[in-house]
PDB file of C-alpha atoms in Angstrom:
ATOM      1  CA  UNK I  30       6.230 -20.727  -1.588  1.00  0.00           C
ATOM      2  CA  UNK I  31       9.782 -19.422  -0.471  1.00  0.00           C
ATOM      3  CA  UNK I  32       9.466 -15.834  -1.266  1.00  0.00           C
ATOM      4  CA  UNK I  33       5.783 -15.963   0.699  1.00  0.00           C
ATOM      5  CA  UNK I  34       7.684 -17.562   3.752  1.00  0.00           C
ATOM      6  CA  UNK I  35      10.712 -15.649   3.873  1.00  0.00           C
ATOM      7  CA  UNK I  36       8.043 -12.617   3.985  1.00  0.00           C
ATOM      8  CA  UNK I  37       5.970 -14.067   6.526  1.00  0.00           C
ATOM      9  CA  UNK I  38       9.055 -14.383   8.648  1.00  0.00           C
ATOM     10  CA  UNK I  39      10.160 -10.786   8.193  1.00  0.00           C
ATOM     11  CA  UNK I  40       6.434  -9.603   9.030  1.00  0.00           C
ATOM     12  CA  UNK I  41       6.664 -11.372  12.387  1.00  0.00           C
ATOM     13  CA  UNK I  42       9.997  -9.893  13.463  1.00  0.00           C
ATOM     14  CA  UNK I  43       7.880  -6.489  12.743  1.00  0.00           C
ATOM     15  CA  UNK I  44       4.938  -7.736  15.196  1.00  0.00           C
ATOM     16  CA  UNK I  45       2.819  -7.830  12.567  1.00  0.00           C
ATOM     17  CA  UNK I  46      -0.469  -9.662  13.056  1.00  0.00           C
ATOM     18  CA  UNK I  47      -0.116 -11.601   9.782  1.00  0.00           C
ATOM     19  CA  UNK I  48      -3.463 -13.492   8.072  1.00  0.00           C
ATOM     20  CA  UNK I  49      -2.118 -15.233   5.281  1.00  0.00           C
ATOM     21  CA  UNK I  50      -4.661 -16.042   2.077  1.00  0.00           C
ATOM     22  CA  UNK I  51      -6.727 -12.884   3.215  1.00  0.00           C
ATOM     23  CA  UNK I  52     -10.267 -13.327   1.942  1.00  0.00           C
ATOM     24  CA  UNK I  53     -11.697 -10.559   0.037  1.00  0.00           C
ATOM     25  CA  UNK I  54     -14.395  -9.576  -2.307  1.00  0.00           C
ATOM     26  CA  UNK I  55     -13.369  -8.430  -5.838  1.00  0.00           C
ATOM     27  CA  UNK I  56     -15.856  -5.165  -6.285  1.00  0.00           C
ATOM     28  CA  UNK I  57     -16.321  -5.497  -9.795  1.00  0.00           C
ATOM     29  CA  UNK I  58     -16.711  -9.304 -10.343  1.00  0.00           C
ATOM     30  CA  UNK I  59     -18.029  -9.892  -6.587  1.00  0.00           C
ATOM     31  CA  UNK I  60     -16.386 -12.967  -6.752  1.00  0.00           C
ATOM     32  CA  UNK I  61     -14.125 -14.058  -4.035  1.00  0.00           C
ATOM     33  CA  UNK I  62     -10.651 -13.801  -4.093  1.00  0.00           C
ATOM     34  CA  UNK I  63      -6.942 -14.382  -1.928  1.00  0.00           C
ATOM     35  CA  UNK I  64      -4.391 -11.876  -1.477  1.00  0.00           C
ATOM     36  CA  UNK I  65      -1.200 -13.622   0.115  1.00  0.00           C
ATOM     37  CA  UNK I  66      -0.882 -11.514   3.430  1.00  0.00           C
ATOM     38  CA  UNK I  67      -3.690  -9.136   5.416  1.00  0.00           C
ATOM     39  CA  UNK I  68      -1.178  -7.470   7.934  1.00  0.00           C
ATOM     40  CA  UNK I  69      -3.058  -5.463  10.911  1.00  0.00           C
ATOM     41  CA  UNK I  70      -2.063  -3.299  13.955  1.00  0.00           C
ATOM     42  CA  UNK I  71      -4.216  -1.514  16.016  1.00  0.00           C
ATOM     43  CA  UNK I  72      -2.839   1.482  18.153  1.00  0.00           C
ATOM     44  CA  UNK I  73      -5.178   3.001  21.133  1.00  0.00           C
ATOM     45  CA  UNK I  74      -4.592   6.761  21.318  1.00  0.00           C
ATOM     46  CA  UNK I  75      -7.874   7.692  23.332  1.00  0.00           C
ATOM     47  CA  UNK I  76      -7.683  11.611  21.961  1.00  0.00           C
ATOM     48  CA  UNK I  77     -10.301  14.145  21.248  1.00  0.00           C
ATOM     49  CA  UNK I  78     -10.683  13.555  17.881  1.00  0.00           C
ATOM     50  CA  UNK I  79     -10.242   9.330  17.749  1.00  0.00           C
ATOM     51  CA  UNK I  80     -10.118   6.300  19.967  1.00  0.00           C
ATOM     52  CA  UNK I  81      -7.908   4.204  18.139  1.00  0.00           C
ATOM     53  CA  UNK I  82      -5.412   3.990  14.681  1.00  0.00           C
ATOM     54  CA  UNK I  83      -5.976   1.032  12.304  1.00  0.00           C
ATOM     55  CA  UNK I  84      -2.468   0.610  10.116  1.00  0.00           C
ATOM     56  CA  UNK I  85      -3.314  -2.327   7.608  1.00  0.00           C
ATOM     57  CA  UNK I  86      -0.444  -3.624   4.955  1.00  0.00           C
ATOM     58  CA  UNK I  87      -1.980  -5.403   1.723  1.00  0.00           C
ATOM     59  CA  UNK I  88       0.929  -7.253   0.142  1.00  0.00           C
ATOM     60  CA  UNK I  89       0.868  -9.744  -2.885  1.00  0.00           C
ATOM     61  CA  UNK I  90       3.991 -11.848  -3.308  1.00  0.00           C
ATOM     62  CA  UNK I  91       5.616 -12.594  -7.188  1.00  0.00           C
ATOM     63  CA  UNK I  92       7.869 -14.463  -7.742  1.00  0.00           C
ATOM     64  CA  UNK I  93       8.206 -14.662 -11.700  1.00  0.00           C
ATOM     65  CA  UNK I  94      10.580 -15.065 -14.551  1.00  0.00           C
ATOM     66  CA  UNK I  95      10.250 -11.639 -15.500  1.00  0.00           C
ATOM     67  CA  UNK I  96      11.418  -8.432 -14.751  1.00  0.00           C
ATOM     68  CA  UNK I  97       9.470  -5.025 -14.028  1.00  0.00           C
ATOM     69  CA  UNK I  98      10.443  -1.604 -16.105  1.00  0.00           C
ATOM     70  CA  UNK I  99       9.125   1.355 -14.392  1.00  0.00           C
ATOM     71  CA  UNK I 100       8.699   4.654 -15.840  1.00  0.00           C
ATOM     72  CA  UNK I 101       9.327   7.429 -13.243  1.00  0.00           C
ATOM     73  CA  UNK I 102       9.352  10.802 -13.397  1.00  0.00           C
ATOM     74  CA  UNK I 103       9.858  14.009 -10.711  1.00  0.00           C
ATOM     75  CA  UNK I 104       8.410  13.573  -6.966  1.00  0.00           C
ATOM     76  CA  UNK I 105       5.742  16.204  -7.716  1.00  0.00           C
ATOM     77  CA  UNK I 106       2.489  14.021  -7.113  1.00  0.00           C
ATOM     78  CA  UNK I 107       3.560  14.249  -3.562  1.00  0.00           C
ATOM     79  CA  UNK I 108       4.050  17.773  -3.036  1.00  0.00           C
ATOM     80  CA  UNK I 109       2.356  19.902  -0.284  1.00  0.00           C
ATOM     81  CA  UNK I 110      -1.111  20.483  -2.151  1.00  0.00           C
ATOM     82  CA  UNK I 111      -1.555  16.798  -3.258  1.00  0.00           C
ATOM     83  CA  UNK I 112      -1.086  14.888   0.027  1.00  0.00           C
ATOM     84  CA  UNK I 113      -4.198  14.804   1.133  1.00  0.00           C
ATOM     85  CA  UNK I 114      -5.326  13.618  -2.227  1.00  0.00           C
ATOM     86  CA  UNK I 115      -3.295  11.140  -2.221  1.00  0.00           C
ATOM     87  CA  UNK I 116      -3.951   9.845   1.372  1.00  0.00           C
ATOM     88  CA  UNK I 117      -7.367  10.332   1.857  1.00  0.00           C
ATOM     89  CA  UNK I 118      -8.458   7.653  -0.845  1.00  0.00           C
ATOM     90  CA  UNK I 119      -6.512   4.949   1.180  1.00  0.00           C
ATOM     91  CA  UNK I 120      -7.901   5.459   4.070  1.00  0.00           C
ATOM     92  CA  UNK I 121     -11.095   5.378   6.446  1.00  0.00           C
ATOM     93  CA  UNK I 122     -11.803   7.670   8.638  1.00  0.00           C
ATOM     94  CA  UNK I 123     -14.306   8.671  11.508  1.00  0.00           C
ATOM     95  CA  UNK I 124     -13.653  11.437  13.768  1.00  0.00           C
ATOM     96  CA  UNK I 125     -15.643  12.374  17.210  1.00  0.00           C
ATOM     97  CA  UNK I 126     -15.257  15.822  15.865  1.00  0.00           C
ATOM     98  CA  UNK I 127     -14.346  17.860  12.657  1.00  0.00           C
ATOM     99  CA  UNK I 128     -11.338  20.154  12.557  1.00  0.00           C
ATOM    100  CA  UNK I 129      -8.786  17.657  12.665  1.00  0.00           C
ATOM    101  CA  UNK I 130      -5.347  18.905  10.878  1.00  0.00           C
ATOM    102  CA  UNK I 131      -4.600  15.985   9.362  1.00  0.00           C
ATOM    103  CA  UNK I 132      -2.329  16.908   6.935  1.00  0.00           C
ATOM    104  CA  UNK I 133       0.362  17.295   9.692  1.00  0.00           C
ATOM    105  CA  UNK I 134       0.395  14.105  10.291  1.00  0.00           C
ATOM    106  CA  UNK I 135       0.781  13.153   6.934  1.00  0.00           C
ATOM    107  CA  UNK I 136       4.132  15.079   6.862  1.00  0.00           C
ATOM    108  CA  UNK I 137       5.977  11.633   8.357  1.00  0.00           C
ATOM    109  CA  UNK I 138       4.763   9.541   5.733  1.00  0.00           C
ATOM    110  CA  UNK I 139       7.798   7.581   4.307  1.00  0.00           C
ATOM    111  CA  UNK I 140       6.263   7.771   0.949  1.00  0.00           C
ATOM    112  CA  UNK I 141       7.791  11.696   1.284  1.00  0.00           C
ATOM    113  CA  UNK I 142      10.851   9.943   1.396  1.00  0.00           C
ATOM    114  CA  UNK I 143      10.987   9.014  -2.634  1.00  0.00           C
ATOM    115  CA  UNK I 144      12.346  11.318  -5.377  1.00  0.00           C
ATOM    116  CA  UNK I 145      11.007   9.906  -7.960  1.00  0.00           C
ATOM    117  CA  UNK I 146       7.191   8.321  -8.718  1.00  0.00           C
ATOM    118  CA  UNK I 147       6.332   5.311 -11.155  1.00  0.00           C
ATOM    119  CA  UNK I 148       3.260   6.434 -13.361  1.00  0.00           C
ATOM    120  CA  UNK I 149       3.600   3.283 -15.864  1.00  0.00           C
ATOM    121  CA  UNK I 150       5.285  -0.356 -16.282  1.00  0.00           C
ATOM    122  CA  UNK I 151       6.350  -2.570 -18.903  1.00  0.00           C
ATOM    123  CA  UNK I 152       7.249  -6.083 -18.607  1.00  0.00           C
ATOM    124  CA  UNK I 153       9.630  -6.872 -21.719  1.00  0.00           C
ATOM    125  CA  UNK I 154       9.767 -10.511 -23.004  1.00  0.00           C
ATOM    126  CA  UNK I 155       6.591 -11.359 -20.953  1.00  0.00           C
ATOM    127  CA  UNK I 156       6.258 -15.100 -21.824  1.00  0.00           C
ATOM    128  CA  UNK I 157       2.655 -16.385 -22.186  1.00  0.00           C
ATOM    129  CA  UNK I 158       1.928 -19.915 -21.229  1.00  0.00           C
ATOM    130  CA  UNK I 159      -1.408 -21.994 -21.180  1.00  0.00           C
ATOM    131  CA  UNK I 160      -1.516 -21.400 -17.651  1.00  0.00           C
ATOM    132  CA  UNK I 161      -1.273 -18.062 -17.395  1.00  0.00           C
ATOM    133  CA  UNK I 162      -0.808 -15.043 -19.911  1.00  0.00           C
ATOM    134  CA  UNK I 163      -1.501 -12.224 -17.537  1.00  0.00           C
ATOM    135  CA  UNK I 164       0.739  -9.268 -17.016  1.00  0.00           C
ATOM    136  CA  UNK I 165       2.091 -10.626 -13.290  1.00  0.00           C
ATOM    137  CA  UNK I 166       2.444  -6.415 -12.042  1.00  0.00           C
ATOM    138  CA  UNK I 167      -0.656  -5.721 -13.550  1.00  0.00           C
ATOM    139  CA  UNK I 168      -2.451  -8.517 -12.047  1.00  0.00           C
ATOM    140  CA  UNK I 169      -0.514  -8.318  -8.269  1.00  0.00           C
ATOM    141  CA  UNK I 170      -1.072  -4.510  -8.456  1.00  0.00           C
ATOM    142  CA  UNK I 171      -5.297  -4.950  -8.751  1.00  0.00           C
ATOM    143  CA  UNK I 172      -4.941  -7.542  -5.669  1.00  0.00           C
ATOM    144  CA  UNK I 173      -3.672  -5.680  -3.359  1.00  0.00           C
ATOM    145  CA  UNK I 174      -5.777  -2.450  -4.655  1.00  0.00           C
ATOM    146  CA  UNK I 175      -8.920  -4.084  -4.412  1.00  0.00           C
ATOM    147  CA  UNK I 176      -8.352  -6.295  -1.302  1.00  0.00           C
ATOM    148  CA  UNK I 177      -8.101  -2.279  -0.113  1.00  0.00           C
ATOM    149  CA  UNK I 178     -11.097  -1.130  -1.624  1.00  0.00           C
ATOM    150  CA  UNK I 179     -12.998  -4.375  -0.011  1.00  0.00           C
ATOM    151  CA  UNK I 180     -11.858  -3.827   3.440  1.00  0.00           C
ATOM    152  CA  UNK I 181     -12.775   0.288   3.180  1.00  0.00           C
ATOM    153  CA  UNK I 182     -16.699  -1.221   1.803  1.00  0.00           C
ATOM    154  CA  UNK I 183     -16.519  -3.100   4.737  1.00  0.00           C
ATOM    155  CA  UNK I 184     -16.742  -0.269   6.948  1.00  0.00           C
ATOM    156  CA  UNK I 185     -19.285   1.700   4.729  1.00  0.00           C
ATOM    157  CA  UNK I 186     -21.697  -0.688   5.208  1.00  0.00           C
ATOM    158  CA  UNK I 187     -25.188   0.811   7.159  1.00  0.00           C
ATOM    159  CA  UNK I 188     -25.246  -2.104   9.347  1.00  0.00           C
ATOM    160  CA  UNK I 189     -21.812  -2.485  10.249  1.00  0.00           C
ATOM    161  CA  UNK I 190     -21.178  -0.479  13.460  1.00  0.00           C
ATOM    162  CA  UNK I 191     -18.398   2.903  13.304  1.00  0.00           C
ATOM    163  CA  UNK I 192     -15.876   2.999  15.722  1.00  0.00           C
ATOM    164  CA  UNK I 193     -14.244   6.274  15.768  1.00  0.00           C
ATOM    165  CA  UNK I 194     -10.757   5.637  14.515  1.00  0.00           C
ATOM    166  CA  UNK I 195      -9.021   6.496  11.608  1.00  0.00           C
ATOM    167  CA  UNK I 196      -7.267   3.483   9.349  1.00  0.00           C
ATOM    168  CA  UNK I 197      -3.910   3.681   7.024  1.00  0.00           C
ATOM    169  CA  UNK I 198      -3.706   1.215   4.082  1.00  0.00           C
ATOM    170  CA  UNK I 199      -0.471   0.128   3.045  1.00  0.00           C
ATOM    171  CA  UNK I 200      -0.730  -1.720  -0.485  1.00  0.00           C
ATOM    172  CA  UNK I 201       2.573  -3.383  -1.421  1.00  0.00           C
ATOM    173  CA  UNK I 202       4.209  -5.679  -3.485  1.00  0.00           C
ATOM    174  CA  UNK I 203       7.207  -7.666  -3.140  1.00  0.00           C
ATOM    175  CA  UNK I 204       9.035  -9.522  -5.535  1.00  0.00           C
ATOM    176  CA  UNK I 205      12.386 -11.361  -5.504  1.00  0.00           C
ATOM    177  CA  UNK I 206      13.048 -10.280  -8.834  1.00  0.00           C
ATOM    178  CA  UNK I 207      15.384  -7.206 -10.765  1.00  0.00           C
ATOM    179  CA  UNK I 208      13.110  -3.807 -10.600  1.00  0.00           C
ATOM    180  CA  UNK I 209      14.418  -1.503 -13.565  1.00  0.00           C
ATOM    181  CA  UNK I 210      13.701   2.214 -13.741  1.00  0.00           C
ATOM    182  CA  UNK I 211      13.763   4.133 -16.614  1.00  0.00           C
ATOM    183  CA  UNK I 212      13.721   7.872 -16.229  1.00  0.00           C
ATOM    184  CA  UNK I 213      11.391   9.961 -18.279  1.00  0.00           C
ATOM    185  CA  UNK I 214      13.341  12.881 -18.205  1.00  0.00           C
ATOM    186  CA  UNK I 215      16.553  11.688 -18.225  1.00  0.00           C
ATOM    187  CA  UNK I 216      16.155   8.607 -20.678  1.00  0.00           C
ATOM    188  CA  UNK I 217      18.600   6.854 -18.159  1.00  0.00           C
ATOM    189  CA  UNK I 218      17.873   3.346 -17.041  1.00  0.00           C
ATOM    190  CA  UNK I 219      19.122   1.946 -14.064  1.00  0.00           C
ATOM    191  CA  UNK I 220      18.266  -1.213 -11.425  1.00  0.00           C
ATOM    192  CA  UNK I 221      16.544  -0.240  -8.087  1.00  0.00           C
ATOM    193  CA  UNK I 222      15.395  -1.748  -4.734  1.00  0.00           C
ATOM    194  CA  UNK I 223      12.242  -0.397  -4.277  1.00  0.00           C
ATOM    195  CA  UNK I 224       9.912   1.598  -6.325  1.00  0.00           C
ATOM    196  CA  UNK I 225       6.750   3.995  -5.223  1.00  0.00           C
ATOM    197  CA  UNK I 226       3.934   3.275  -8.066  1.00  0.00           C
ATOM    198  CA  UNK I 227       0.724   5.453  -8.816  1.00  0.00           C
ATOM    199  CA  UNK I 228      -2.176   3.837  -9.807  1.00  0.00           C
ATOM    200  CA  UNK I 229      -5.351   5.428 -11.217  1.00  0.00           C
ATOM    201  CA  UNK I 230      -8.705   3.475 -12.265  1.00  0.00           C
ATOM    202  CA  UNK I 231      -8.687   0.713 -10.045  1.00  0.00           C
ATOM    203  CA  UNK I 232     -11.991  -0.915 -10.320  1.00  0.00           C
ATOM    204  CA  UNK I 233     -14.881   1.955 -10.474  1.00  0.00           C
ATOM    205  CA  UNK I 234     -12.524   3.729  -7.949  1.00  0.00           C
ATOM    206  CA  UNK I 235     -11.042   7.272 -10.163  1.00  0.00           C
ATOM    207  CA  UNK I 236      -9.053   7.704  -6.746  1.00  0.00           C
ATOM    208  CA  UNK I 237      -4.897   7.974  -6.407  1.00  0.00           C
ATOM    209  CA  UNK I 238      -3.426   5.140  -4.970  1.00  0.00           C
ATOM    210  CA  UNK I 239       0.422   4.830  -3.817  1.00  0.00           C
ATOM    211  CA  UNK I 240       2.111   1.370  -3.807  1.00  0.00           C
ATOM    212  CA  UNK I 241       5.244   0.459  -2.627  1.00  0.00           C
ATOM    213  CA  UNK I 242       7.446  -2.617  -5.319  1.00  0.00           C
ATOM    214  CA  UNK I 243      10.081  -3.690  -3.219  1.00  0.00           C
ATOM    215  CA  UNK I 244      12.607  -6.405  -3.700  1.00  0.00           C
ATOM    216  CA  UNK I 245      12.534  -8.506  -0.637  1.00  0.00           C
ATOM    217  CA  UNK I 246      16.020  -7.669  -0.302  1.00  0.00           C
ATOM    218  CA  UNK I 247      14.670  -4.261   0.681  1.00  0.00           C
ATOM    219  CA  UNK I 248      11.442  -4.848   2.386  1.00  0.00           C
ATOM    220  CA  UNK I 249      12.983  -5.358   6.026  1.00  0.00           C
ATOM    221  CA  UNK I 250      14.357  -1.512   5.687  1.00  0.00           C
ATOM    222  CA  UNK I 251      10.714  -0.714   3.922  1.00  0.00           C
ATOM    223  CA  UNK I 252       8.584  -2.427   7.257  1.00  0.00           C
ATOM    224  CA  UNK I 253      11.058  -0.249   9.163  1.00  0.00           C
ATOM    225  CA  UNK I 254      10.088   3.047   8.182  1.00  0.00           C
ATOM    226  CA  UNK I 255       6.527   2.630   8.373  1.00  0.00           C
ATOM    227  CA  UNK I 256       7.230   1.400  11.705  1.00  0.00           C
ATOM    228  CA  UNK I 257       8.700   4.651  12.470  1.00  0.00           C
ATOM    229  CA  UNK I 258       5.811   6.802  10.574  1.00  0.00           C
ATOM    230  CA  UNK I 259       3.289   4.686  12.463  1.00  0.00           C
ATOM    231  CA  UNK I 260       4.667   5.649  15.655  1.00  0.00           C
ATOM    232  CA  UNK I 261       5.286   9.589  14.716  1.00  0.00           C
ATOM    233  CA  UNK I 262       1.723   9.425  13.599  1.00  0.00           C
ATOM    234  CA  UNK I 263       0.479   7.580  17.200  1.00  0.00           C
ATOM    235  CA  UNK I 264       2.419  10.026  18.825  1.00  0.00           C
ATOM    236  CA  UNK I 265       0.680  13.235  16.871  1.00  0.00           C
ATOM    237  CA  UNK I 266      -2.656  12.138  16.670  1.00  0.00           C
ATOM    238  CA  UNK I 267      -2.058  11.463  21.556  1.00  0.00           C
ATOM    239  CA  UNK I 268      -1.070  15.010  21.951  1.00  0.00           C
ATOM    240  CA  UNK I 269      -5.132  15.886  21.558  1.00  0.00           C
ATOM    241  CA  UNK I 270      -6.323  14.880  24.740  1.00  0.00           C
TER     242      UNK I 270
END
């Protein structure tokens, strides 16, 4: 498990409560299932509107012989009008009180930060072997997606007890391997670090879902800037006292 430790490392230089083999329940199979690191931080902000922020990072190591091919087009998923459709699916939420303009604090979100959005992926020359014939993005993309969906169940359950605070997901993948992205528009192709993916149709869940596909070359300047957007976001969310 290099790639796994070298990540653990890197998530501990971050202050990163790190639970590695996460438990969670797959919500279409109920079976149970591991997702390689369950990464949790919990911010007291005591305002009018919440007690506390809950910023969680799903991430699935892979380490294959293959390569990932994105296909990317224009930024405009992200766009003024679609970022609360895009956040609000990732994320639980339970306020004292309505009226809350959450979109503001959505504007320091360092997925604003990418230019260009993945809406498919190919793996060329995928090799099946007896062990295992699945597609590895495929299969690392439904992990962390519905280790996400588990933990938001979690807190829908009736007997399960609501504290008022409001939780971001962060579902991400890392590999050690080339990412390629190929540009719809421009029919260029060209090797990149990191990579922002859309996902629709996870499980019985029609919701949006952003994921970051980072190299792990790139993932210590990726923990960084969440870092940053989880303290702009502490700091909006205090000045409601």
């Amino acid at each position: 498990f290099p790639l796994e430790i070298k990540v653990m490392k890197l998530l501990k230089q971050f202050d990163w409560r790190v639970i590695p083999q996460h438990y969670y329940v797959d919500p279409d199979e109920e079976k149970g299932r591991s997702l390689d690191f369950y990464c949790i931080k919990r911010v007291e902000v005591h305002s009018s509107y919440v007690d506390a922020l809950r910023f969680v990072l799903l991430i699935e190591c892979k380490k294959t012989a293959e390569n990932w091919v994105f296909f990317v087009t224009s930024n405009s998923l992200l766009d003024e009008k679609m970022k609360l459709i895009e956040f609000l699916p990732t994320m639980h939420i339970k306020f004292k009180k309505p009226g809350f303009p959450l979109i503001e604090a959505f504007r320091h979100s360092h997925y604003m930060d990418y230019k260009k959005v993945a809406i498919n992926h190919y793996v060329p020359f995928k090799k099946k072997s007896e062990k295992d014939g699945k597609d590895s993005f495929y299969e690392a993309c439904q992990q962390v997606l519905k280790a996400l969906i588990d933990d938001r169940r979690y807190f829908e359950r009736p007997e399960i007890p609501k504290p008022d605070l409001c939780s971001f997901y962060y579902p991400i993948i890392i590999t050690d391997n080339p990412i390629f992205e190929y540009d719809i528009e421009t029919d260029k192709i060209s090797r990149k670090n990191r990579i922002l993916y859309s996902r629709e149709g996870v499980s019985r869940w029609l919701e949006p879902f952003l994921i970051d596909v980072s190299r792990f070359e790139a993932t210590h300047n990726l923990l960084k800037e969440i870092n940053n957007e989880m303290q702009k976001i502490s700091e909006y969310f205090k000045q409601f006292t």
